[in-house]
XYZ file of C-alpha atoms in Angstrom:
374
model
C -4.464 119.412 -149.496
C -1.967 119.120 -152.323
C -1.653 122.158 -154.580
C -3.448 121.594 -157.878
C -1.690 124.365 -159.803
C 0.565 122.049 -161.843
C -2.005 119.693 -163.303
C -1.113 118.392 -166.784
C -4.276 118.767 -168.848
C -2.882 117.626 -172.198
C -1.494 114.303 -173.391
C 2.067 113.345 -172.477
C 4.498 112.918 -175.343
C 7.994 111.513 -175.697
C 9.721 108.142 -175.257
C 8.066 107.470 -171.881
C 4.747 107.092 -173.743
C 4.573 103.655 -175.339
C 2.133 100.784 -175.858
C 2.929 97.142 -175.178
C 2.012 95.743 -178.614
C 4.487 98.156 -180.224
C 7.348 96.740 -178.133
C 6.348 93.072 -177.946
C 8.328 92.045 -181.036
C 11.189 94.491 -180.467
C 14.554 93.916 -178.795
C 15.267 97.606 -178.238
C 14.488 97.249 -174.525
C 16.534 94.047 -174.080
C 20.265 93.729 -173.383
C 21.456 90.192 -174.068
C 24.825 89.722 -172.414
C 27.599 88.415 -174.632
C 30.163 85.854 -173.411
C 32.697 88.692 -173.104
C 30.315 90.719 -170.937
C 29.648 87.705 -168.718
C 33.415 87.261 -168.344
C 33.589 90.912 -167.289
C 30.939 90.355 -164.602
C 32.760 87.291 -163.304
C 36.068 89.173 -163.178
C 34.405 91.895 -161.092
C 32.934 89.251 -158.775
C 36.377 87.654 -158.373
C 37.859 91.050 -157.526
C 35.346 91.493 -154.696
C 35.929 87.977 -153.392
C 39.712 88.338 -153.462
C 39.546 91.565 -151.468
C 36.975 90.146 -149.047
C 34.732 93.208 -149.245
C 31.452 92.688 -147.312
C 28.397 92.706 -149.550
C 26.884 96.003 -148.381
C 30.282 97.713 -148.551
C 30.812 96.914 -152.238
C 30.976 100.122 -154.294
C 31.148 100.673 -158.034
C 34.912 101.020 -157.654
C 35.098 97.616 -155.972
C 33.103 96.112 -158.862
C 34.944 97.323 -162.009
C 33.098 96.912 -165.319
C 35.286 97.863 -168.256
C 32.521 98.012 -170.870
C 29.333 97.194 -168.959
C 29.656 100.362 -166.880
C 28.764 102.347 -169.992
C 25.783 100.041 -170.610
C 24.570 100.607 -167.051
C 24.928 104.362 -167.538
C 22.888 104.085 -170.735
C 20.192 102.072 -168.950
C 20.055 104.608 -166.122
C 19.373 107.281 -168.740
C 16.655 105.097 -170.286
C 15.013 104.725 -166.882
C 15.002 108.455 -166.243
C 14.622 109.959 -169.716
C 13.523 107.125 -172.005
C 10.873 104.397 -171.995
C 11.483 103.784 -168.290
C 12.532 100.122 -168.250
C 15.063 97.613 -169.571
C 15.607 93.850 -169.361
C 19.089 92.361 -169.034
C 19.177 88.692 -170.039
C 21.584 85.777 -169.764
C 23.156 86.401 -166.356
C 24.210 82.810 -165.508
C 23.005 82.867 -161.899
C 23.269 79.102 -161.605
C 27.073 79.417 -161.578
C 27.400 81.629 -158.526
C 24.965 80.466 -155.866
C 22.787 82.881 -153.925
C 25.678 84.637 -152.159
C 27.691 85.191 -155.324
C 24.649 86.298 -157.303
C 23.712 88.730 -154.525
C 27.163 90.321 -154.704
C 26.970 90.508 -158.492
C 23.516 92.117 -158.337
C 24.615 94.620 -155.698
C 27.694 95.505 -157.760
C 25.608 96.117 -160.882
C 23.211 98.230 -158.836
C 26.081 100.426 -157.673
C 26.679 101.360 -161.309
C 23.043 102.458 -161.625
C 22.404 104.399 -158.426
C 22.324 104.420 -154.634
C 20.514 101.507 -152.928
C 17.950 102.546 -150.311
C 16.246 100.644 -147.527
C 13.192 98.607 -148.532
C 11.659 98.265 -145.066
C 11.933 99.466 -141.493
C 14.354 96.632 -140.683
C 16.890 98.258 -143.009
C 17.012 95.557 -145.682
C 18.981 96.980 -148.596
C 18.960 93.784 -150.657
C 15.517 92.202 -150.621
C 14.135 88.764 -151.406
C 10.794 88.390 -153.170
C 9.470 84.915 -152.396
C 6.468 83.246 -150.838
C 6.711 83.178 -147.045
C 3.265 81.705 -146.497
C 1.895 85.067 -145.384
C -1.157 86.776 -146.880
C -2.113 90.388 -147.479
C -4.918 90.062 -144.928
C -2.140 90.485 -142.329
C -1.525 94.237 -142.006
C 2.225 93.668 -141.527
C 2.614 91.744 -144.796
C 3.804 93.243 -148.073
C 3.100 91.855 -151.512
C 6.590 90.550 -152.296
C 6.285 88.172 -149.312
C 3.319 86.335 -150.836
C 2.363 84.305 -153.886
C -0.767 86.390 -154.324
C -1.540 88.443 -157.397
C 0.104 91.874 -157.291
C -1.989 94.323 -159.345
C -0.267 97.109 -161.246
C 1.566 99.361 -158.788
C 4.750 101.299 -158.121
C 7.350 100.774 -155.385
C 8.703 103.435 -153.046
C 11.942 104.455 -154.770
C 13.202 106.086 -157.957
C 14.031 102.754 -159.556
C 13.484 99.041 -158.992
C 15.747 96.127 -159.888
C 14.524 92.512 -159.918
C 16.926 89.636 -160.582
C 15.289 86.234 -161.033
C 17.093 83.317 -159.390
C 14.318 80.743 -159.864
C 10.897 80.815 -161.488
C 7.647 79.415 -160.096
C 6.101 76.131 -161.168
C 3.213 78.010 -162.755
C 2.101 81.628 -162.997
C 3.981 84.746 -161.811
C 3.586 86.469 -165.175
C 5.341 89.831 -164.962
C 3.966 92.832 -166.856
C 4.843 96.502 -167.225
C 2.893 99.473 -168.553
C 3.750 103.083 -169.321
C 2.372 105.368 -166.609
C 2.205 108.189 -169.147
C 0.182 106.038 -171.558
C -2.239 105.206 -168.746
C -2.438 108.907 -167.848
C -3.200 109.830 -171.461
C -5.952 107.224 -171.576
C -7.491 108.539 -168.343
C -7.380 112.027 -169.837
C -9.120 110.817 -172.992
C -11.756 108.690 -171.223
C -12.460 110.653 -168.054
C -10.888 114.129 -168.089
C -13.014 114.943 -165.043
C -10.945 112.464 -162.991
C -7.462 113.672 -163.938
C -7.294 116.437 -161.348
C -8.066 113.857 -158.662
C -4.676 112.221 -159.343
C -2.964 115.303 -157.928
C -4.974 115.445 -154.713
C -3.859 114.002 -151.388
C -4.382 110.260 -151.054
C -3.554 107.931 -148.187
C -1.255 104.894 -148.430
C -1.038 102.262 -145.701
C 2.543 101.932 -144.445
C 1.904 98.296 -143.426
C 3.297 98.866 -139.917
C 6.669 100.075 -141.264
C 6.453 103.411 -139.418
C 8.414 104.396 -136.336
C 6.487 105.023 -133.084
C 6.331 108.790 -133.622
C 5.111 108.531 -137.225
C 1.650 108.110 -138.661
C 0.815 104.597 -139.945
C -0.033 105.980 -143.382
C 1.498 108.347 -145.936
C -0.315 111.333 -147.424
C 0.682 111.559 -151.087
C -0.466 112.587 -154.556
C -0.771 109.929 -157.245
C 0.683 112.163 -159.952
C 3.165 115.002 -160.214
C 4.001 117.164 -163.245
C 7.319 118.954 -162.758
C 10.107 120.122 -165.066
C 8.387 118.565 -168.072
C 8.140 115.083 -166.564
C 5.146 113.138 -165.325
C 5.702 111.010 -162.229
C 3.095 108.611 -160.884
C 2.849 106.454 -157.799
C 0.021 104.015 -157.301
C -0.768 101.011 -155.154
C -4.477 100.317 -154.857
C -3.967 97.613 -152.238
C -2.354 100.140 -149.893
C -4.812 102.897 -150.807
C -7.675 100.646 -149.774
C -6.062 99.107 -146.694
C -5.365 102.624 -145.352
C -9.121 102.837 -144.870
C -8.652 100.751 -141.705
C -7.455 103.889 -139.913
C -10.333 105.970 -138.505
C -8.599 109.321 -139.152
C -8.120 108.587 -142.881
C -10.916 110.156 -144.980
C -13.255 107.663 -146.612
C -12.759 107.016 -150.333
C -15.190 108.987 -152.457
C -17.100 107.253 -155.270
C -14.990 109.219 -157.750
C -11.805 107.805 -156.152
C -13.078 104.275 -156.728
C -13.979 105.163 -160.315
C -10.455 106.502 -160.833
C -8.816 103.389 -159.344
C -11.059 101.124 -161.420
C -10.118 102.993 -164.571
C -6.365 102.902 -163.851
C -6.557 99.149 -163.198
C -8.599 98.531 -166.344
C -6.221 100.532 -168.527
C -3.041 99.068 -167.048
C -4.315 95.507 -167.511
C -5.462 96.192 -171.058
C -3.584 94.222 -173.768
C -3.656 97.462 -175.753
C -1.276 99.084 -173.241
C 0.546 96.484 -171.141
C 3.661 94.533 -172.065
C 4.130 91.013 -170.689
C 7.791 90.366 -169.881
C 9.349 86.930 -170.296
C 11.028 86.966 -166.873
C 13.235 83.887 -166.559
C 16.069 82.746 -164.290
C 19.046 85.003 -164.954
C 16.921 87.946 -166.105
C 17.353 91.375 -164.545
C 14.373 93.715 -164.904
C 15.112 97.381 -164.254
C 12.399 100.020 -164.190
C 11.592 103.549 -163.110
C 8.824 103.704 -160.536
C 7.981 107.189 -161.788
C 7.401 106.080 -165.378
C 6.296 102.444 -165.087
C 3.579 100.479 -163.307
C 4.397 96.791 -162.873
C 2.410 93.714 -161.878
C 2.741 90.001 -161.190
C 0.057 87.366 -161.423
C -0.424 84.884 -158.602
C 1.579 81.708 -158.816
C 1.840 78.068 -157.841
C 5.216 77.143 -156.423
C 7.241 73.955 -156.186
C 7.130 71.877 -153.019
C 10.908 71.515 -152.800
C 12.524 74.503 -150.999
C 15.487 74.584 -153.395
C 13.156 74.954 -156.388
C 10.813 77.643 -155.065
C 10.520 80.963 -156.868
C 13.125 83.449 -155.663
C 13.759 86.982 -156.930
C 16.361 89.402 -155.560
C 15.260 93.014 -155.268
C 16.950 96.424 -155.101
C 15.405 99.848 -154.562
C 17.617 102.550 -156.052
C 17.921 106.301 -156.176
C 19.228 107.305 -159.596
C 22.224 109.621 -159.372
C 20.916 111.733 -162.235
C 17.292 111.271 -161.227
C 14.543 113.846 -161.310
C 13.869 116.280 -158.513
C 10.465 115.864 -156.924
C 8.539 117.978 -154.443
C 8.744 116.694 -150.850
C 5.038 115.862 -150.723
C 5.481 113.275 -153.481
C 6.956 110.808 -150.968
C 4.699 111.688 -148.054
C 4.044 114.341 -145.468
C 6.373 115.279 -142.644
C 5.026 112.470 -140.469
C 5.932 109.736 -142.966
C 8.556 111.055 -145.341
C 10.576 107.898 -145.954
C 14.207 108.767 -146.667
C 13.792 112.351 -147.790
C 12.574 114.612 -150.565
C 12.947 113.310 -154.097
C 14.496 110.093 -152.909
C 12.197 107.353 -151.632
C 12.948 104.313 -149.563
C 11.735 103.406 -146.068
C 13.722 104.843 -143.176
C 15.307 102.079 -141.101
C 14.569 102.287 -137.403
C 18.267 103.091 -136.757
C 19.504 105.516 -139.397
C 21.543 108.623 -139.956
C 21.128 110.853 -142.991
C 23.873 112.048 -145.319
C 23.613 114.477 -148.221
C 24.262 113.081 -151.708
C 23.683 116.363 -153.574
C 21.753 119.572 -152.915
C 18.134 118.778 -152.161
C 18.687 114.999 -152.037
C 19.357 112.829 -148.998
C 20.729 109.322 -148.643
C 20.045 106.993 -145.686
C 23.198 105.475 -144.211
C 22.754 102.485 -141.943
C 24.387 103.006 -138.553
C 23.575 99.540 -137.313
C 22.156 96.836 -139.563
C 19.876 94.293 -137.899
C 21.604 90.882 -137.809
C 19.537 89.254 -140.542
C 20.512 87.360 -143.656
C 19.148 90.135 -145.808
C 21.261 92.912 -144.315
C 24.327 91.685 -142.503
C 27.622 92.543 -144.121
C 28.825 89.040 -144.793
C 31.883 88.547 -146.890
C 30.853 87.432 -150.381
C 31.008 83.694 -150.985
């Protein structure tokens, strides 16, 4: 069982605690790119194209941003030490096509952190779109469907979502402060707070290697070095019940999950984000829960909803205990890091106590192969 010695039994304070209605009419979390900043992005994209650098080889040095680099550094600090999210607007994705936009997104991500693998196939740049699959299939993950995605976190320090095309109807995106939800749980049901720190079981959706367990054993909350970190995905918590060696959910677990869902969905806490084509949403998975409503898509393939996705480790990110990401049988990419270990991977050290997965051989798929940028 997880140690329960570091349970936060008082309300969180600081910039990571916010309520949606207080930010709804504010622009403090929005960066609207100016024409000069767009020119800077396009110059960086041209530099990559002229040198013929393959997409997954593009580094921050290959993608020079004279003034935007400082903005990305500021946003990285906001993700780790501030409100936990930011929205960059007005990236003219229609100018570049999917290949060019992918390179631009990857280059921006390099100025924020280190991309990590999003699945066992080693996809470093993901695509969130409807594939016709459903969550009833144990190998399916939410981003591959048009189904509603309740409030949850992803398996990395930070998440980046760049919208290429919106759906015909639906797909409302919302965010909520994890610390605000925690405070509300503490106020409503203090008897349930300690349960957040206990071991819970998350379905790995068949992303494990043959020698690993098909589920992760993790806490839902961690209080360390003055920072609250939460991870939560009720869909995976419940689907892990399909494994006979996973303990059955207790009634108090269900009460806790119900309360988290109720609070996160509450208009008093959540913030609905106007997520349009050309918008880049960046958030900390430790500080933010995010959701997406179900959607109706267009019939034409070229019009269907399409969102690019990056999982990132922040270079100045918080240290976390190893058990936060899972036990030794399902530890992802290493302590304090996140990501899903590709089936063919070697590990390099980024800094003391932190590890970075380095792909030795990328599967030959459109999502991972090192094509030269278009």
